Coordinates of C-alpha atoms in Angstrom, one line a residue:
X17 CA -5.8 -92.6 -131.3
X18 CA -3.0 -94.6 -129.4
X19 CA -0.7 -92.7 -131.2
X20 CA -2.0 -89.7 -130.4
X21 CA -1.7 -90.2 -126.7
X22 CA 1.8 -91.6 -126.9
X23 CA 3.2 -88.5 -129.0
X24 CA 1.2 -86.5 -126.0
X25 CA 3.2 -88.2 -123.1
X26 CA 6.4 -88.3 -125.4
X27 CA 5.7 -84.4 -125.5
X28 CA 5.0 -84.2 -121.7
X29 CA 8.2 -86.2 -120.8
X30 CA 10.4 -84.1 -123.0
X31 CA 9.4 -80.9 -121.9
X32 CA 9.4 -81.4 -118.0
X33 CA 12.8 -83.6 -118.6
X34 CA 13.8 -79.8 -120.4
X35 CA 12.1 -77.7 -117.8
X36 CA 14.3 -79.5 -115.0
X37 CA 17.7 -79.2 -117.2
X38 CA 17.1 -75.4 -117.7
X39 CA 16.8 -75.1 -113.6
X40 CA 19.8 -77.3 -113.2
X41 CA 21.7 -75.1 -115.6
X42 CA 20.1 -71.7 -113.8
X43 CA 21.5 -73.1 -110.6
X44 CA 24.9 -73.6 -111.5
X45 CA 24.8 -70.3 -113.1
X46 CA 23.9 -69.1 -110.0
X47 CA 26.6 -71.3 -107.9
X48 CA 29.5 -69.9 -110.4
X49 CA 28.8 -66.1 -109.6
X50 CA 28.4 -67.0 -105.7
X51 CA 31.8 -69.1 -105.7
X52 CA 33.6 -66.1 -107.7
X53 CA 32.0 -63.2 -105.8
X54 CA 33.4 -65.4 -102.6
X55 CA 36.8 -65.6 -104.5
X56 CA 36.2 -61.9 -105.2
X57 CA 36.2 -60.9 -101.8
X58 CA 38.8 -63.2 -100.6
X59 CA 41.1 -61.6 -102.4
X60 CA 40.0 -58.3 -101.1
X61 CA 40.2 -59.6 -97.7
X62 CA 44.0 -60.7 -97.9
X63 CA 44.8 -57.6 -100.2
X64 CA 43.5 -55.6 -96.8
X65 CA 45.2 -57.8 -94.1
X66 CA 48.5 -57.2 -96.3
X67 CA 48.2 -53.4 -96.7
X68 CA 47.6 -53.7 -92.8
X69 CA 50.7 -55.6 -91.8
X70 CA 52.4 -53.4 -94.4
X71 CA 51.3 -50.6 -92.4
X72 CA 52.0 -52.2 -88.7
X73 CA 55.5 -53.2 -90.2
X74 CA 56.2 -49.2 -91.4
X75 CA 54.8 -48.3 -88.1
X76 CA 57.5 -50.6 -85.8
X77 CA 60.5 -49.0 -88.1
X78 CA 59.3 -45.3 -88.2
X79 CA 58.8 -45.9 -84.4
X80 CA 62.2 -47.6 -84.3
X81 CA 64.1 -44.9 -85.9
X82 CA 62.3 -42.3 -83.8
X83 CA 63.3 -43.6 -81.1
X84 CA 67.2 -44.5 -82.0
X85 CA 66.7 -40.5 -83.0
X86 CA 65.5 -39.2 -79.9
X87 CA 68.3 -41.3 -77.6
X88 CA 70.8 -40.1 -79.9
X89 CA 69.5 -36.6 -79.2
X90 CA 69.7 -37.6 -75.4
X91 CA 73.3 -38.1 -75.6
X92 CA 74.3 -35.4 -77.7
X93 CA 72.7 -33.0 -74.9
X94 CA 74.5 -34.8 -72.7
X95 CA 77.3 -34.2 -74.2
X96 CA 76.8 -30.4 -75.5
X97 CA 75.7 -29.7 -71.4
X98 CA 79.3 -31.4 -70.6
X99 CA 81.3 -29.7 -73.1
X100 CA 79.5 -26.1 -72.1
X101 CA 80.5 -27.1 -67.9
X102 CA 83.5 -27.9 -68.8
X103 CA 84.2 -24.9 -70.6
X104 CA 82.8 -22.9 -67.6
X105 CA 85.7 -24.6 -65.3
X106 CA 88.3 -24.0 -67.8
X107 CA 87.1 -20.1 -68.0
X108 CA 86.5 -20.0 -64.0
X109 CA 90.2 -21.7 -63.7
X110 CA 92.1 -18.9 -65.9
X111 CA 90.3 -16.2 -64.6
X112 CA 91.6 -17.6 -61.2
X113 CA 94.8 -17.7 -63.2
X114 CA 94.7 -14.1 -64.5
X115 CA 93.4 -12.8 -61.2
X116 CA 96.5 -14.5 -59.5
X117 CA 99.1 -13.1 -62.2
X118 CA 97.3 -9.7 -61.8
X119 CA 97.6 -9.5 -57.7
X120 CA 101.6 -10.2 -58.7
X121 CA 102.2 -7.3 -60.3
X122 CA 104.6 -4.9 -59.1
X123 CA 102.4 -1.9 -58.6
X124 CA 103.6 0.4 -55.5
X125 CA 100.4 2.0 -54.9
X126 CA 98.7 -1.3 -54.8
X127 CA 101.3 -3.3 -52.7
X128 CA 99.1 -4.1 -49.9
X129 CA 95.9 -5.2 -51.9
X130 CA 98.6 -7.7 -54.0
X131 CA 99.8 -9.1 -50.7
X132 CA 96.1 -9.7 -49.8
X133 CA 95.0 -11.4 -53.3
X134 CA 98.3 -13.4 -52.8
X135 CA 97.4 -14.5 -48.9
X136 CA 93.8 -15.4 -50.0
X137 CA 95.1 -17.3 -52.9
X138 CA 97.2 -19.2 -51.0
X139 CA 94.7 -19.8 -48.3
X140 CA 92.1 -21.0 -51.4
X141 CA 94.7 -23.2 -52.5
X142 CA 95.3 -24.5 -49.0
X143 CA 91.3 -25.3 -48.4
X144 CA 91.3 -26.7 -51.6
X145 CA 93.9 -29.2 -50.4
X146 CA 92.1 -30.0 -47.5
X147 CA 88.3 -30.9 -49.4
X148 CA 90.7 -32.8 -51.1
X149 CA 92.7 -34.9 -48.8
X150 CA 88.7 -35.4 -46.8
X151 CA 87.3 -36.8 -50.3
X152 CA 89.8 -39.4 -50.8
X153 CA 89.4 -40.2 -46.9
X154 CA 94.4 -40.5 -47.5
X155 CA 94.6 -43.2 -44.9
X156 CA 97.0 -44.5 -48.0
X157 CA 101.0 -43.3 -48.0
X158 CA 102.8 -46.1 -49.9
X159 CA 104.3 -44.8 -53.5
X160 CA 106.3 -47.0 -55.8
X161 CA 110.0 -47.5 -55.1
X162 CA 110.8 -50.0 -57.8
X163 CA 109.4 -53.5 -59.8
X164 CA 110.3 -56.1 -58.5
X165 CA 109.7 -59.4 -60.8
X166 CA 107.8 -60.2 -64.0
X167 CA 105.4 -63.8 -64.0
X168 CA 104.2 -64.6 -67.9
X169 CA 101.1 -66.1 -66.8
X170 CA 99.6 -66.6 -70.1
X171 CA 100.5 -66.3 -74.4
X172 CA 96.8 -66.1 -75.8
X173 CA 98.0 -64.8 -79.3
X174 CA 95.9 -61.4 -79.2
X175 CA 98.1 -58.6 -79.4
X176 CA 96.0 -56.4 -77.5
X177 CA 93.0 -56.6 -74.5
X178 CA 92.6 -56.3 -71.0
X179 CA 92.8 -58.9 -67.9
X180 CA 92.0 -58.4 -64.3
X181 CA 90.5 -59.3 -60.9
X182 CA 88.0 -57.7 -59.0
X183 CA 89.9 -55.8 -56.2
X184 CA 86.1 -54.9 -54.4
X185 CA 84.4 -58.7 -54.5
X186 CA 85.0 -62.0 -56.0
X187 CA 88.7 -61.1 -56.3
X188 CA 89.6 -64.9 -57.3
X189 CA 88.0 -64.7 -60.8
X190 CA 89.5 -63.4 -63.8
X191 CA 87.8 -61.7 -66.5
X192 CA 89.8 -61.4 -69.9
X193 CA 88.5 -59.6 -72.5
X194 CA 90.3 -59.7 -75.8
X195 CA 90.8 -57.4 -78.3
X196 CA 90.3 -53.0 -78.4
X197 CA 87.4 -53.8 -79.6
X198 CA 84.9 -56.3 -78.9
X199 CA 81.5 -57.3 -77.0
X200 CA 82.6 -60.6 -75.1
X201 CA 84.0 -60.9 -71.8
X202 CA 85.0 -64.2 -70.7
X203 CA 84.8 -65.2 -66.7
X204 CA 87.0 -67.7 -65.0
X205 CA 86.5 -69.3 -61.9
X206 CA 89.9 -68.7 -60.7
X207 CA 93.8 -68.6 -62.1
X208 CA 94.3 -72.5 -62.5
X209 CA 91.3 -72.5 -65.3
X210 CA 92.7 -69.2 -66.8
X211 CA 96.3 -71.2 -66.9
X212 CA 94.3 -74.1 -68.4
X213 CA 95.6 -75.8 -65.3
X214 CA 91.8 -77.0 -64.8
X215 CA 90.5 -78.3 -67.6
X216 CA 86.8 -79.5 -65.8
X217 CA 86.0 -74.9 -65.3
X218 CA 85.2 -73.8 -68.0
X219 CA 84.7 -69.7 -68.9
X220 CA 81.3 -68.2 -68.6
X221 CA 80.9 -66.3 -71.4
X222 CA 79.5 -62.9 -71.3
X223 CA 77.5 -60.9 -73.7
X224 CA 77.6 -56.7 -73.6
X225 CA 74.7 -54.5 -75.3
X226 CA 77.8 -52.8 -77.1
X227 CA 81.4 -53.3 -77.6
X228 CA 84.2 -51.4 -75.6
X229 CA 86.7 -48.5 -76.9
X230 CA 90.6 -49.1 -76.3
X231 CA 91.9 -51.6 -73.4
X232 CA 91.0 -49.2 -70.5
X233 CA 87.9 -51.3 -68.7
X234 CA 88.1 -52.1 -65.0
X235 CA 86.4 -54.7 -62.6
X236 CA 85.2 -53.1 -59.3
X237 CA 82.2 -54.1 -56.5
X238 CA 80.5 -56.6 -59.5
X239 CA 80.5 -53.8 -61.9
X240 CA 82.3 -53.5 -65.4
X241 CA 83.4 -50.2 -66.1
X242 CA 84.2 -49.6 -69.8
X243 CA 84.2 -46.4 -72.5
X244 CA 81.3 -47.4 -75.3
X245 CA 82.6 -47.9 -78.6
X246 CA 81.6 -45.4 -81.5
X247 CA 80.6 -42.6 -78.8
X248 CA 83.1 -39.7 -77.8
X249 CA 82.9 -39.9 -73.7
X250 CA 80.3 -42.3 -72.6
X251 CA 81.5 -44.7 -70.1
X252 CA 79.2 -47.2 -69.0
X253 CA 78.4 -49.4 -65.7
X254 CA 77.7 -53.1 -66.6
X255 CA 76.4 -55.2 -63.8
X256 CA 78.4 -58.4 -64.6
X257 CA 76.2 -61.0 -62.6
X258 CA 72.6 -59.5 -64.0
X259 CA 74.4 -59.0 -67.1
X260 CA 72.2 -55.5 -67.5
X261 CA 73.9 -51.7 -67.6
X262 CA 73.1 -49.7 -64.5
X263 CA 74.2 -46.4 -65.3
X264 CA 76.0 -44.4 -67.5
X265 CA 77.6 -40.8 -67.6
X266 CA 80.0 -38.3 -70.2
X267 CA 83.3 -37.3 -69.2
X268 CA 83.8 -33.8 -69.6
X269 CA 86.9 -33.2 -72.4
X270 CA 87.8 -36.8 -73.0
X271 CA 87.7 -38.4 -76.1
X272 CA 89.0 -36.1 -78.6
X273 CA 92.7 -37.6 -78.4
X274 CA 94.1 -40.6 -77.8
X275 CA 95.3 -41.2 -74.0
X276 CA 98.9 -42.7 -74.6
X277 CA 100.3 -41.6 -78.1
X278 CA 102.0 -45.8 -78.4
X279 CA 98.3 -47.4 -77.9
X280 CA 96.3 -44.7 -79.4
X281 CA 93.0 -47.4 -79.5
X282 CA 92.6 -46.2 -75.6
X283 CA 91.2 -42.7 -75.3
X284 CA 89.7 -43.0 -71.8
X285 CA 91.7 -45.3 -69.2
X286 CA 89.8 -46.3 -66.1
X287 CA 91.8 -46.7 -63.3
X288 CA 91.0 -48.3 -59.6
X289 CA 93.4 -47.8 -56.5
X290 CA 92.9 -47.8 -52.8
X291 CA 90.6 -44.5 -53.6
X292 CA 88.2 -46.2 -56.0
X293 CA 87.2 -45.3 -59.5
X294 CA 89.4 -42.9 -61.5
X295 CA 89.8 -41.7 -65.7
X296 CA 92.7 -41.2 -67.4
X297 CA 92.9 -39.4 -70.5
X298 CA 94.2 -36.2 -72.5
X299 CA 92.8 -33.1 -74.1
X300 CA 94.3 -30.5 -77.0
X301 CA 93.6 -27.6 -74.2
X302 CA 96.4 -29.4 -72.1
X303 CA 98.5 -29.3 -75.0
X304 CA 98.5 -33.6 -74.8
X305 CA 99.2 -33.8 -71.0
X306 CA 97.1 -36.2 -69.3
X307 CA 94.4 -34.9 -67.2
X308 CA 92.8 -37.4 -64.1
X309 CA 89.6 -37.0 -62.5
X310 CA 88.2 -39.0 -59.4
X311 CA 84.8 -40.6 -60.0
X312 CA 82.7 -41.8 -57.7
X313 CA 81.5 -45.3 -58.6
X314 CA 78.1 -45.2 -57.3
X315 CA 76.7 -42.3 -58.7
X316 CA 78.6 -41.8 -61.7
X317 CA 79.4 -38.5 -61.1
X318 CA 82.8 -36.4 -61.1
X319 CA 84.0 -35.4 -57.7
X320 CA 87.6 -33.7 -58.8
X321 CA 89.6 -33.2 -61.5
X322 CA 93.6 -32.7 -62.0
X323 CA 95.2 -31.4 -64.9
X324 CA 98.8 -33.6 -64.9
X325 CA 102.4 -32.4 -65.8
X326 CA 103.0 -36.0 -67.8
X327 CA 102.1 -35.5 -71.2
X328 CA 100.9 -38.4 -73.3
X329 CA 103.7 -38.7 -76.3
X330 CA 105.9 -41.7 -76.2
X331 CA 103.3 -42.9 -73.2
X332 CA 102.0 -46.7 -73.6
X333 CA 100.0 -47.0 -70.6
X334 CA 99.3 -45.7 -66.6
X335 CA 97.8 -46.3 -63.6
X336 CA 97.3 -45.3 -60.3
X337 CA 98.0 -46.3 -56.8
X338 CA 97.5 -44.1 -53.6
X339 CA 96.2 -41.1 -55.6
X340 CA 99.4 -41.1 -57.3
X341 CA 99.4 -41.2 -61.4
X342 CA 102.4 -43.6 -62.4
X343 CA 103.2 -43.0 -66.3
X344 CA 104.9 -45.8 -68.8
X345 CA 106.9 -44.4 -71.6
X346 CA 108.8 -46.5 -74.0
X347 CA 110.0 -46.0 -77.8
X348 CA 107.8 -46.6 -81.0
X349 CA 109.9 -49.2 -82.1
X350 CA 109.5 -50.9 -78.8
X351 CA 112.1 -51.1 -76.4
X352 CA 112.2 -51.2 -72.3
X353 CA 109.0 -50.1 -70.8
X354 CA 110.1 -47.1 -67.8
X355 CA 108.1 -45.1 -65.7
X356 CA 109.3 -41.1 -66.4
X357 CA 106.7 -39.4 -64.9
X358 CA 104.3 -39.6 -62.0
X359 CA 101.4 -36.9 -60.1
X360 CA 100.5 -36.9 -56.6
X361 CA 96.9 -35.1 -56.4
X362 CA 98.2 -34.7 -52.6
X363 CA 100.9 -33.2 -53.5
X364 CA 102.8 -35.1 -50.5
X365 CA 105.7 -36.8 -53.2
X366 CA 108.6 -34.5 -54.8
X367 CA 108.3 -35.3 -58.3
X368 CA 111.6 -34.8 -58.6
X369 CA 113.0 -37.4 -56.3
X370 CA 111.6 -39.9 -58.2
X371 CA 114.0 -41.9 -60.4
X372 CA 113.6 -43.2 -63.8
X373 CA 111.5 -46.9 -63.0
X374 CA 112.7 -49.6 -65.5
X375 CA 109.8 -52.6 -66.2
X376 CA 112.1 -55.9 -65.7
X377 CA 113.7 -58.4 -68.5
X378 CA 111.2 -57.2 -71.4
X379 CA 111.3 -56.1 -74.9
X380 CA 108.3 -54.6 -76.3
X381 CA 105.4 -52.3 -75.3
X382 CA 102.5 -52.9 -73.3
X383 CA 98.7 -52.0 -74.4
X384 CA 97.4 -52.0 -70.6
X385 CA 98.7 -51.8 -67.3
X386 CA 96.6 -52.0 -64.1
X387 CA 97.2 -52.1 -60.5
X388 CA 95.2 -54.1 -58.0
X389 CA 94.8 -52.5 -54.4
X390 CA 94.2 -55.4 -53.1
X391 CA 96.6 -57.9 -54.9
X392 CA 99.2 -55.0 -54.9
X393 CA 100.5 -55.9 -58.1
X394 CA 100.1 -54.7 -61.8
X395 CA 97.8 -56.8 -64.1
X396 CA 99.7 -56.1 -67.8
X397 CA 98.9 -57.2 -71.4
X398 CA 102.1 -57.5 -73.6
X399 CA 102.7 -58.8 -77.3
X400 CA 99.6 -61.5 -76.6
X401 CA 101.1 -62.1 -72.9
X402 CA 99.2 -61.8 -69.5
X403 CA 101.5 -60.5 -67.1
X404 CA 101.8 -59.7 -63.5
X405 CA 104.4 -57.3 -62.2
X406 CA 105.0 -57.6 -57.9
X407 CA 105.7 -54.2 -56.7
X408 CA 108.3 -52.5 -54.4
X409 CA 106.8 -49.8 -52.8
X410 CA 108.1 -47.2 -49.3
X411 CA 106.1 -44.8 -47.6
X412 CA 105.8 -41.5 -48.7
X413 CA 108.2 -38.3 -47.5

């Protein structure tokens, strides 16, 4: 009987001790598919978030080249609206020609209506003169007699770049900007820490959105004027102290040829004199003579044009100085740098008066040339060498 009741409780124990197992076992059954459904749906979850970033990431460059699409478009209006004005003056400027060389004819029955075209030509011509000599406000009549002297004021190395001084503000600083084409613009405080005179200034250094075209950039009222690398025409307003452009604009016809045949890197030259803002450069329709057009600086906008008799072969450099265009020719080998050719836009200088100007006790070629209203001097880059050139100058006949 006692045995009987012992195998009873053994039987008891077992099968609750069995019972409990086979939940425990149910449980973590259970538990297993839980933790790998979670797993599951991590997954899912970063397989998602990926495709989305994915997406977002597709979204930023499609919108990205959209965008770098839809400027370039911008400019190339621009340019196309340019190109078609500027054909309009060319075509407005040889009818003016044609009509001109048609009211010459010899023609007895139409003697009187000849003389007439001839008289209002003249008088167009004369008005014409007149909107021009109000624009540039000619209060200036100095023209260039001779160079005086020549002061190496630095060797850097570089064989080619641009230095100058700001001839409207802050005129004791010097910006030198190395290279035809480059991004950086370094400031000094003054000429002893360009010289390296003052070792305790040193440069701030200067960061464009985009590098510069040629050696033809210009300092004026705080603003850096240069022609953008890898576009035909653009020339761009930089201001140099908020270090942000301001403005940009095309310049009709310039672009497709190289400005001085010697330094063909420059294609558009800016220029300032005691008029302000002016371009430099040449066109095939000129047949390679250099054509100079007046800008005004605030606006960015062309206010006159002038298609030059100095044509660009054997040129190296130019500048301007009382509205008159001063060319620099030398030999591609190098040689004596001479100025052969200037253009009054006043017309108030006989081109032929005007001897052959030799550059003094130099060998070489130059890859800029500036002059400074205010300094009245030429800022030049030679072989690696900053140069200044003083100026002998008489007042126009």
């Amino acid at each position: 009987m006692v045995i009987l009741q012992l195998r009873f409780l053994l039987v008891s124990f077992f099968t609750s001790i069995l019972g409990e197992a086979q939940y425990v076992m149910q449980d973590a059954v259970l538990m297993h598919y839980i933790d790998q459904r979670f797993l599951s749906l991590e997954s899912r979850l970063e397989k998602c978030n990926q495709e989305i970033q994915d997406y977002v990431q597709e979204f930023r460059d499609f919108s990205r080249r959209m965008i770098s699409r839809l400027e370039g478009l911008k400019v190339y209006k621009a340019e196309f609206k340019n190109e078609v004005e500027h054909l309009l003056t060319r075509v407005e400027r040889a009818q003016r020609d044609i009509d001109y060389f048609e009211s010459t004819r010899e023609s007895t029955a139409c003697v009187e209506v000849d003389e007439d075209l001839v008289e209002k030509q003249l008088n167009e011509d004369a008005e014409e003169k007149r909107k021009v000599k109000l624009m540039l406000n000619a209060s200036c009549d100095n023209m260039l007699a001779g160079i005086k002297s020549i002061k190496i004021v630095k060797k850097t190395g570089d064989m080619h770049g641009s230095w100058m001084t700001d001839p409207g503000k802050d005129h004791l600083k010097i910006y030198f900007l190395s290279g035809s084409k480059n991004n950086v613009i370094l400031e000094f405080a003054n000429i002893q820490a360009f010289t390296g005179r003052n070792h305790k200034l040193t440069p701030r250094r200067v960061n464009l959105p985009s590098s510069w075209q040629g050696t033809g950039h210009v300092m004026y009222n705080g603003f850096l004027f240069y022609h953008r690398y890898g576009s035909l025409n653009e020339i761009v307003k930089y201001n140099i102290q908020r270090r942000k452009v301001t403005d940009r604009m095309l310049l009709p016809g310039a672009g497709q040829i190289s400005a001085y045949e010697l330094f063909p890197d420059t294609k558009i030259d800016l220029a300032i004199d005691e008029q302000g803002l002016w371009t430099i450069h040449a066109e095939p329709d000129t047949s390679g003579n250099l054509v100079i057009t007046k800008i005004n600086h605030m606006t960015m906008t062309v206010e006159h044009t002038w298609d030059t008799s100095c044509n660009s072969k054997n040129a190296e450099a130019a500048f301007l100085m009382c509205g008159t265009l001063y060319v620099v020719y030398n030999s591609p080998s190098g040689g004596t740098s001479r100025i052969e050719c200037a253009y009054d836009v006043l017309d108030t200088i006989n081109m032929y008066e005007i001897p052959v100007l030799p550059f003094p006790k130099r060998q070489g070629s130059h890859s800029m040339i500036h002059y400074n209203p205010k300094e009245k001097q030429l800022f030049a880059w030679a072989n690696g060498s900053q140069i200044l050139y003083k100026l002998q100058t008489k007042q126009k006949v």
